[in-house]
CSV table of C-alpha atoms in Angstrom, one decimal:
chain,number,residue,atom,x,y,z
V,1,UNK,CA,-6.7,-33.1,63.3
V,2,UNK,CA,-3.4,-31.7,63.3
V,3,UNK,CA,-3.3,-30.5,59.5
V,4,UNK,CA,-0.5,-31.3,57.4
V,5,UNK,CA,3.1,-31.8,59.4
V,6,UNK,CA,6.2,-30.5,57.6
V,7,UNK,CA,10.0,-31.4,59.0
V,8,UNK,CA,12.1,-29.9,59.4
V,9,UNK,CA,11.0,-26.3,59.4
V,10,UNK,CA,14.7,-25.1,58.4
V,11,UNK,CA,17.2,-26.6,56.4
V,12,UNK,CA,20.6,-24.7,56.1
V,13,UNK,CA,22.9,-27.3,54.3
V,14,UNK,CA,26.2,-27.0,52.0
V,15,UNK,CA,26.0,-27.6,48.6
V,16,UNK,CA,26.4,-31.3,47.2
V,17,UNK,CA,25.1,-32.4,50.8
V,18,UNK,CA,21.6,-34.4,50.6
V,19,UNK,CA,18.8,-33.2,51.9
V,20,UNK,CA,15.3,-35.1,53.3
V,21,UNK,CA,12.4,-33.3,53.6
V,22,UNK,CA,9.0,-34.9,55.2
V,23,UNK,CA,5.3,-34.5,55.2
V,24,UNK,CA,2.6,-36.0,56.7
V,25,UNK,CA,-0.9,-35.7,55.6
V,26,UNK,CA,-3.8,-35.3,57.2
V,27,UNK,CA,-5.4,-38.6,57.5
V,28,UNK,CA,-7.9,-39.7,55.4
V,29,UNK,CA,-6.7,-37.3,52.4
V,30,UNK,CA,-6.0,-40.1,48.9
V,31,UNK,CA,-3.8,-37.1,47.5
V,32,UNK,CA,-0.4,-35.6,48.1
V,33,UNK,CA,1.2,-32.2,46.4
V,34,UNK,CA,4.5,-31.5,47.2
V,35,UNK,CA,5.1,-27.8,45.7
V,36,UNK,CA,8.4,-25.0,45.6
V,37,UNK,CA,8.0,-21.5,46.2
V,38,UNK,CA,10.6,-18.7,45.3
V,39,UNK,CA,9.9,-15.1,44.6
V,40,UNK,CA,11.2,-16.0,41.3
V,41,UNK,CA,8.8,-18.6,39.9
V,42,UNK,CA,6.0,-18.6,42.3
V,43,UNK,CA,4.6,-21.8,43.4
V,44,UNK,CA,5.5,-25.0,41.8
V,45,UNK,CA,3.7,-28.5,41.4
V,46,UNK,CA,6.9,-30.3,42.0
V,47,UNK,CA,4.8,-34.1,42.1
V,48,UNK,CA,1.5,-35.5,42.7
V,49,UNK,CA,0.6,-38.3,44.6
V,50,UNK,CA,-2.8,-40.1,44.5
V,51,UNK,CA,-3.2,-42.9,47.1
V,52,UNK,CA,0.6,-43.4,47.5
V,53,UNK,CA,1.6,-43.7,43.3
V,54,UNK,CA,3.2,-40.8,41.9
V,55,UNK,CA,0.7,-39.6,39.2
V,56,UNK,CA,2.9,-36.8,37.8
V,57,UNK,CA,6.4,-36.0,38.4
V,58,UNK,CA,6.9,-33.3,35.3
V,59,UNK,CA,7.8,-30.8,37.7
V,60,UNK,CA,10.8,-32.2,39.5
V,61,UNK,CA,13.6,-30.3,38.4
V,62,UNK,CA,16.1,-32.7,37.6
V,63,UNK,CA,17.5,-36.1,38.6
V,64,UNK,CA,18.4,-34.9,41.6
V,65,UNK,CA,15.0,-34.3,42.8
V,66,UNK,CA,13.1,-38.0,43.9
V,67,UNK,CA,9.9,-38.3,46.0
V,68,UNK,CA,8.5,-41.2,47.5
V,69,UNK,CA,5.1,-42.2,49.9
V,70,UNK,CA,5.7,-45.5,50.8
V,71,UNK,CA,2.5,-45.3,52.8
V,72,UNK,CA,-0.7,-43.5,53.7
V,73,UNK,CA,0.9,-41.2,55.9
V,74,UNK,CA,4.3,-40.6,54.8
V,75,UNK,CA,6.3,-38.9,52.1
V,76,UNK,CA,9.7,-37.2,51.9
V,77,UNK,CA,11.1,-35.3,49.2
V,78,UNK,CA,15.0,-35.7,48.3
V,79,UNK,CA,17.4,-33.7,46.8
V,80,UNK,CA,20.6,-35.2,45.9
V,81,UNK,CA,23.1,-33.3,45.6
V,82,UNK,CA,21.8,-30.1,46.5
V,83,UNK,CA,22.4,-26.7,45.0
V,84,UNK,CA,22.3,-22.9,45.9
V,85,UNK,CA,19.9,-22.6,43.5
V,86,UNK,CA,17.8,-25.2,45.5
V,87,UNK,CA,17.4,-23.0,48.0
V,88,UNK,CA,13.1,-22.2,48.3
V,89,UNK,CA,10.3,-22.7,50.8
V,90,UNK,CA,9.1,-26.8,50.0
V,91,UNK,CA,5.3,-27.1,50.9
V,92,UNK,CA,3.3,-30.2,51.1
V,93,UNK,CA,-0.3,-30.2,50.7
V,94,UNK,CA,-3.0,-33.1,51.0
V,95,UNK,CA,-6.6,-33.2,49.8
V,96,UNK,CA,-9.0,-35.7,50.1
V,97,UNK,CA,-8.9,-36.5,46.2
V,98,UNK,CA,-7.3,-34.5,43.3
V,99,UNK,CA,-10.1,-32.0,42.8
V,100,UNK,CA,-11.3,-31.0,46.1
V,101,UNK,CA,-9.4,-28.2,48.9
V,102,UNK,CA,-6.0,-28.4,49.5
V,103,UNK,CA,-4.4,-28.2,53.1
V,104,UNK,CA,-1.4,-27.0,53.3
V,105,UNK,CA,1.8,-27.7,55.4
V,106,UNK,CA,3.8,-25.2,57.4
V,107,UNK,CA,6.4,-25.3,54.6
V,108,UNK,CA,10.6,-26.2,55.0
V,109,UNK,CA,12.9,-23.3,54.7
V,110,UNK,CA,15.5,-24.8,52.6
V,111,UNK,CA,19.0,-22.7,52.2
V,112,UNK,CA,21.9,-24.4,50.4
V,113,UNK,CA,24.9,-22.5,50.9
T,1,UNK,CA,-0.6,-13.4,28.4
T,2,UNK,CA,-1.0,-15.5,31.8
T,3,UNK,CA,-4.1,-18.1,32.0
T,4,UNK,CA,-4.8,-16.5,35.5
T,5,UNK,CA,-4.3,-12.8,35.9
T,6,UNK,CA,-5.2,-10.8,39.3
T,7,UNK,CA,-5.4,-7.3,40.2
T,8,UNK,CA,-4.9,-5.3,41.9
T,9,UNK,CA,-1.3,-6.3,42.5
T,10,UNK,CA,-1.0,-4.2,45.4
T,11,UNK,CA,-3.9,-2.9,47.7
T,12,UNK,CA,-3.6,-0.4,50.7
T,13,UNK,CA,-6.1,0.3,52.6
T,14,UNK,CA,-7.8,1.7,55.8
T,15,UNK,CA,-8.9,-0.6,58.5
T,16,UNK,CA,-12.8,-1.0,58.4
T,17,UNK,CA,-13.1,-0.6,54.4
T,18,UNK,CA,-14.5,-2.9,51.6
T,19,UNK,CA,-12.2,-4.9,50.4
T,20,UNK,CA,-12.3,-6.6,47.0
T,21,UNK,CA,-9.8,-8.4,44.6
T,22,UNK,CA,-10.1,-9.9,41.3
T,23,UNK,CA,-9.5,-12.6,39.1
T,24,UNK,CA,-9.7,-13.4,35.9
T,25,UNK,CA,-8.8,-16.7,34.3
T,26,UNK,CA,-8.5,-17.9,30.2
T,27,UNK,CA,-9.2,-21.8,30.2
T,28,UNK,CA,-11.6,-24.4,31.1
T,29,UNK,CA,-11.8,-24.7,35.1
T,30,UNK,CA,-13.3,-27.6,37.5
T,31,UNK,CA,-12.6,-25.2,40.2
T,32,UNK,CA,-11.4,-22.0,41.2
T,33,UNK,CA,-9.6,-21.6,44.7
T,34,UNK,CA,-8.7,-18.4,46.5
T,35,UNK,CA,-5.9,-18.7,49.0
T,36,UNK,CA,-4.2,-16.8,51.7
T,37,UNK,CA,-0.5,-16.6,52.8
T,38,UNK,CA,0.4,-14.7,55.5
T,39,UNK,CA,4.0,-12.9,56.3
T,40,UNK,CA,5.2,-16.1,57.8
T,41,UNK,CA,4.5,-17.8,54.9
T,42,UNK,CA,1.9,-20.5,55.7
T,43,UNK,CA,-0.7,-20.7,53.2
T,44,UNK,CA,-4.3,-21.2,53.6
T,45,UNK,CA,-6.8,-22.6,51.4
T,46,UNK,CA,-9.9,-19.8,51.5
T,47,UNK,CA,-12.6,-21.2,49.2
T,48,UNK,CA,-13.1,-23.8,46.3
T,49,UNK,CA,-15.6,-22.8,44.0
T,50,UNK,CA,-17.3,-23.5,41.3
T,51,UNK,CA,-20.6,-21.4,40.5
T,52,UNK,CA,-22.4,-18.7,42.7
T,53,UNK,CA,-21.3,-17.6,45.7
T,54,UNK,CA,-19.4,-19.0,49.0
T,55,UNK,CA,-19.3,-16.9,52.4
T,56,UNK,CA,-17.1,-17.9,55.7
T,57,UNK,CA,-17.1,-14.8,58.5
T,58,UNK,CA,-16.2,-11.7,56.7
T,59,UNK,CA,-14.7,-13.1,53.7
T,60,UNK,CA,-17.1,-13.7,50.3
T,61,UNK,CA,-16.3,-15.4,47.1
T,62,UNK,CA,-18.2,-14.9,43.8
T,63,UNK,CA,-17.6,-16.4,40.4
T,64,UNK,CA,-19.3,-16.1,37.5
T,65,UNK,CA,-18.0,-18.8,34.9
T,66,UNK,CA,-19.7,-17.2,32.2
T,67,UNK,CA,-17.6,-14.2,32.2
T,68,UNK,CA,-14.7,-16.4,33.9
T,69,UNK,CA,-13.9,-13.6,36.9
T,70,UNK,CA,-14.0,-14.4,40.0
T,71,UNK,CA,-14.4,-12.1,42.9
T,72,UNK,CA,-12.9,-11.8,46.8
T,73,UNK,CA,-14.4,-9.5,49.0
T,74,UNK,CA,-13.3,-8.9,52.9
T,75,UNK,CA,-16.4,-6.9,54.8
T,76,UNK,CA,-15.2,-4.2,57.5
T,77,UNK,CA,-11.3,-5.2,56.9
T,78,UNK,CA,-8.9,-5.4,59.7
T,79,UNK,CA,-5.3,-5.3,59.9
T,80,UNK,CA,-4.9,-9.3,60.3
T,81,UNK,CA,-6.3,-9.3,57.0
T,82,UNK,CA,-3.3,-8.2,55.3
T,83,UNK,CA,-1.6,-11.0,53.3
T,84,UNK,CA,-1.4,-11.7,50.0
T,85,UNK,CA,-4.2,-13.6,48.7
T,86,UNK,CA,-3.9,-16.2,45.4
T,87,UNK,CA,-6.0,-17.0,43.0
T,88,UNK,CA,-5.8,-20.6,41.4
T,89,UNK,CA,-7.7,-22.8,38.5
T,90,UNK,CA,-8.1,-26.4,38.6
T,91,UNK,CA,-7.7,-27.0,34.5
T,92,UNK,CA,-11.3,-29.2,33.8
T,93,UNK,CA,-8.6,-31.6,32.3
T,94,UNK,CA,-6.3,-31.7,34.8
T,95,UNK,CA,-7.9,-31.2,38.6
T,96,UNK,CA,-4.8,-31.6,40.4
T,97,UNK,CA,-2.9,-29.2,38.5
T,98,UNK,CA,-3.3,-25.3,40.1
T,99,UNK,CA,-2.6,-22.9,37.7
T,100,UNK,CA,-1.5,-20.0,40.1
T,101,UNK,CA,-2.6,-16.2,39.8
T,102,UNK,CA,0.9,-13.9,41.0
T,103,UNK,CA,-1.2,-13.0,44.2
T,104,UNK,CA,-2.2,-9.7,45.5
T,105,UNK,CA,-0.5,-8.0,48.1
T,106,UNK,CA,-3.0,-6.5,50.5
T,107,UNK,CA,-2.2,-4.5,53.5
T,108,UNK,CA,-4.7,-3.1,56.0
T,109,UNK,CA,-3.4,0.0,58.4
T,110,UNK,CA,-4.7,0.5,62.0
């Protein structure tokens, strides 16, 4: 299997622009993680997907943050309008079901300028 | 106090040596997961335990839940070893939810 794909792998953007980010999971996997990192705060649960619906979505930051999976094998991440202080590494993870190894994605490099 | 606390924070050490992290965690786990992330920044999922002991090449992973501490050891260490290396807790009433240890920073020289 391919693991998990991430796109892009940078993002340089200007703030208030909108910004997509995409993941594919490894097939087979029923859930989804989409996560932040910054040397600040870590890793983040940003939402949680379990076979496509959105179980929890506490840790989106603000309105400007959605996430969708309108399928098995798709899910993007949007942030709308961006922000400097959006700027992080965005990882996307799968498992086969909520308690069980997570396989992570390559990341996106996000920088808002 | 953090539910998940590691140490070292920092390890250096000589290429060949016994290497061994720790972890300690405060609540009620379903699972504990040890994870790497190398300079490049991809992360990889290690091990998922939950009782005894897990080996894969020259990485081993002990927990005892009794004492809640969890062990990483890395036999005859090499200098592709160096990463940092998270510990996380799946919460026994939330499974998806990691609660994430602040990592330790290990770095093997030549």
């Amino acid at each position: 299997d391919a693991g998990v794909i991430q796109s892009p792998r940078h993002e340089v953007t200007e703030m208030g622009q909108e910004v997509t980010l995409r993941c594919k999971p490894i097939s087979g996997h029923n859930s989804l993680f989409w996560y932040r990192q910054t040397m600040m705060r870590g890793l983040e649960l940003l939402i949680y997907f379990n076979n496509n619906v959105p179980i929890d979505d506490s840790g989106m930051p603000e309105d400007r943050f959605s996430a969708k999976m309108p399928n098995a094998s798709f899910s993007t991440l949007k942030i709308q309008p961006s922000e400097p202080r959006d700027s992080a590494v965005y990882f996307c993870a799968s498992s086969l079901d909520e308690l069980d190894t997570q396989y992570f994605g390559p990341g996106t490099r996000l920088t808002v300028l | 106090k953090n539910e998940v606390e590691q140490s070292p924070q920092n390890l250096t050490a000589q290429e060949g040596e016994f290497i061994t992290i720790n972890c300690s965690y405060s609540v009620g786990i379903s699972a504990l997961h040890w994870l790497q992330q190398h300079p490049g920044g991809g992360i990889v999922s290690l091990f998922m335990l939950s009782s005894g002991k897990k080996k894969h090449g020259r990485l081993i992973a002990t927990i005892n839940i009794q004492e809640k501490h969890s062990s990483l050891h890395i036999t005859a260490s090499h200098p592709r070893d160096s990463a940092v290396y998270i510990c996380a807790v799946s919460r026994v009433d939330s499974n998806y939810q990691l609660i994430w240890g602040a990592g330790t920073k290990l770095i093997i020289k030549p």
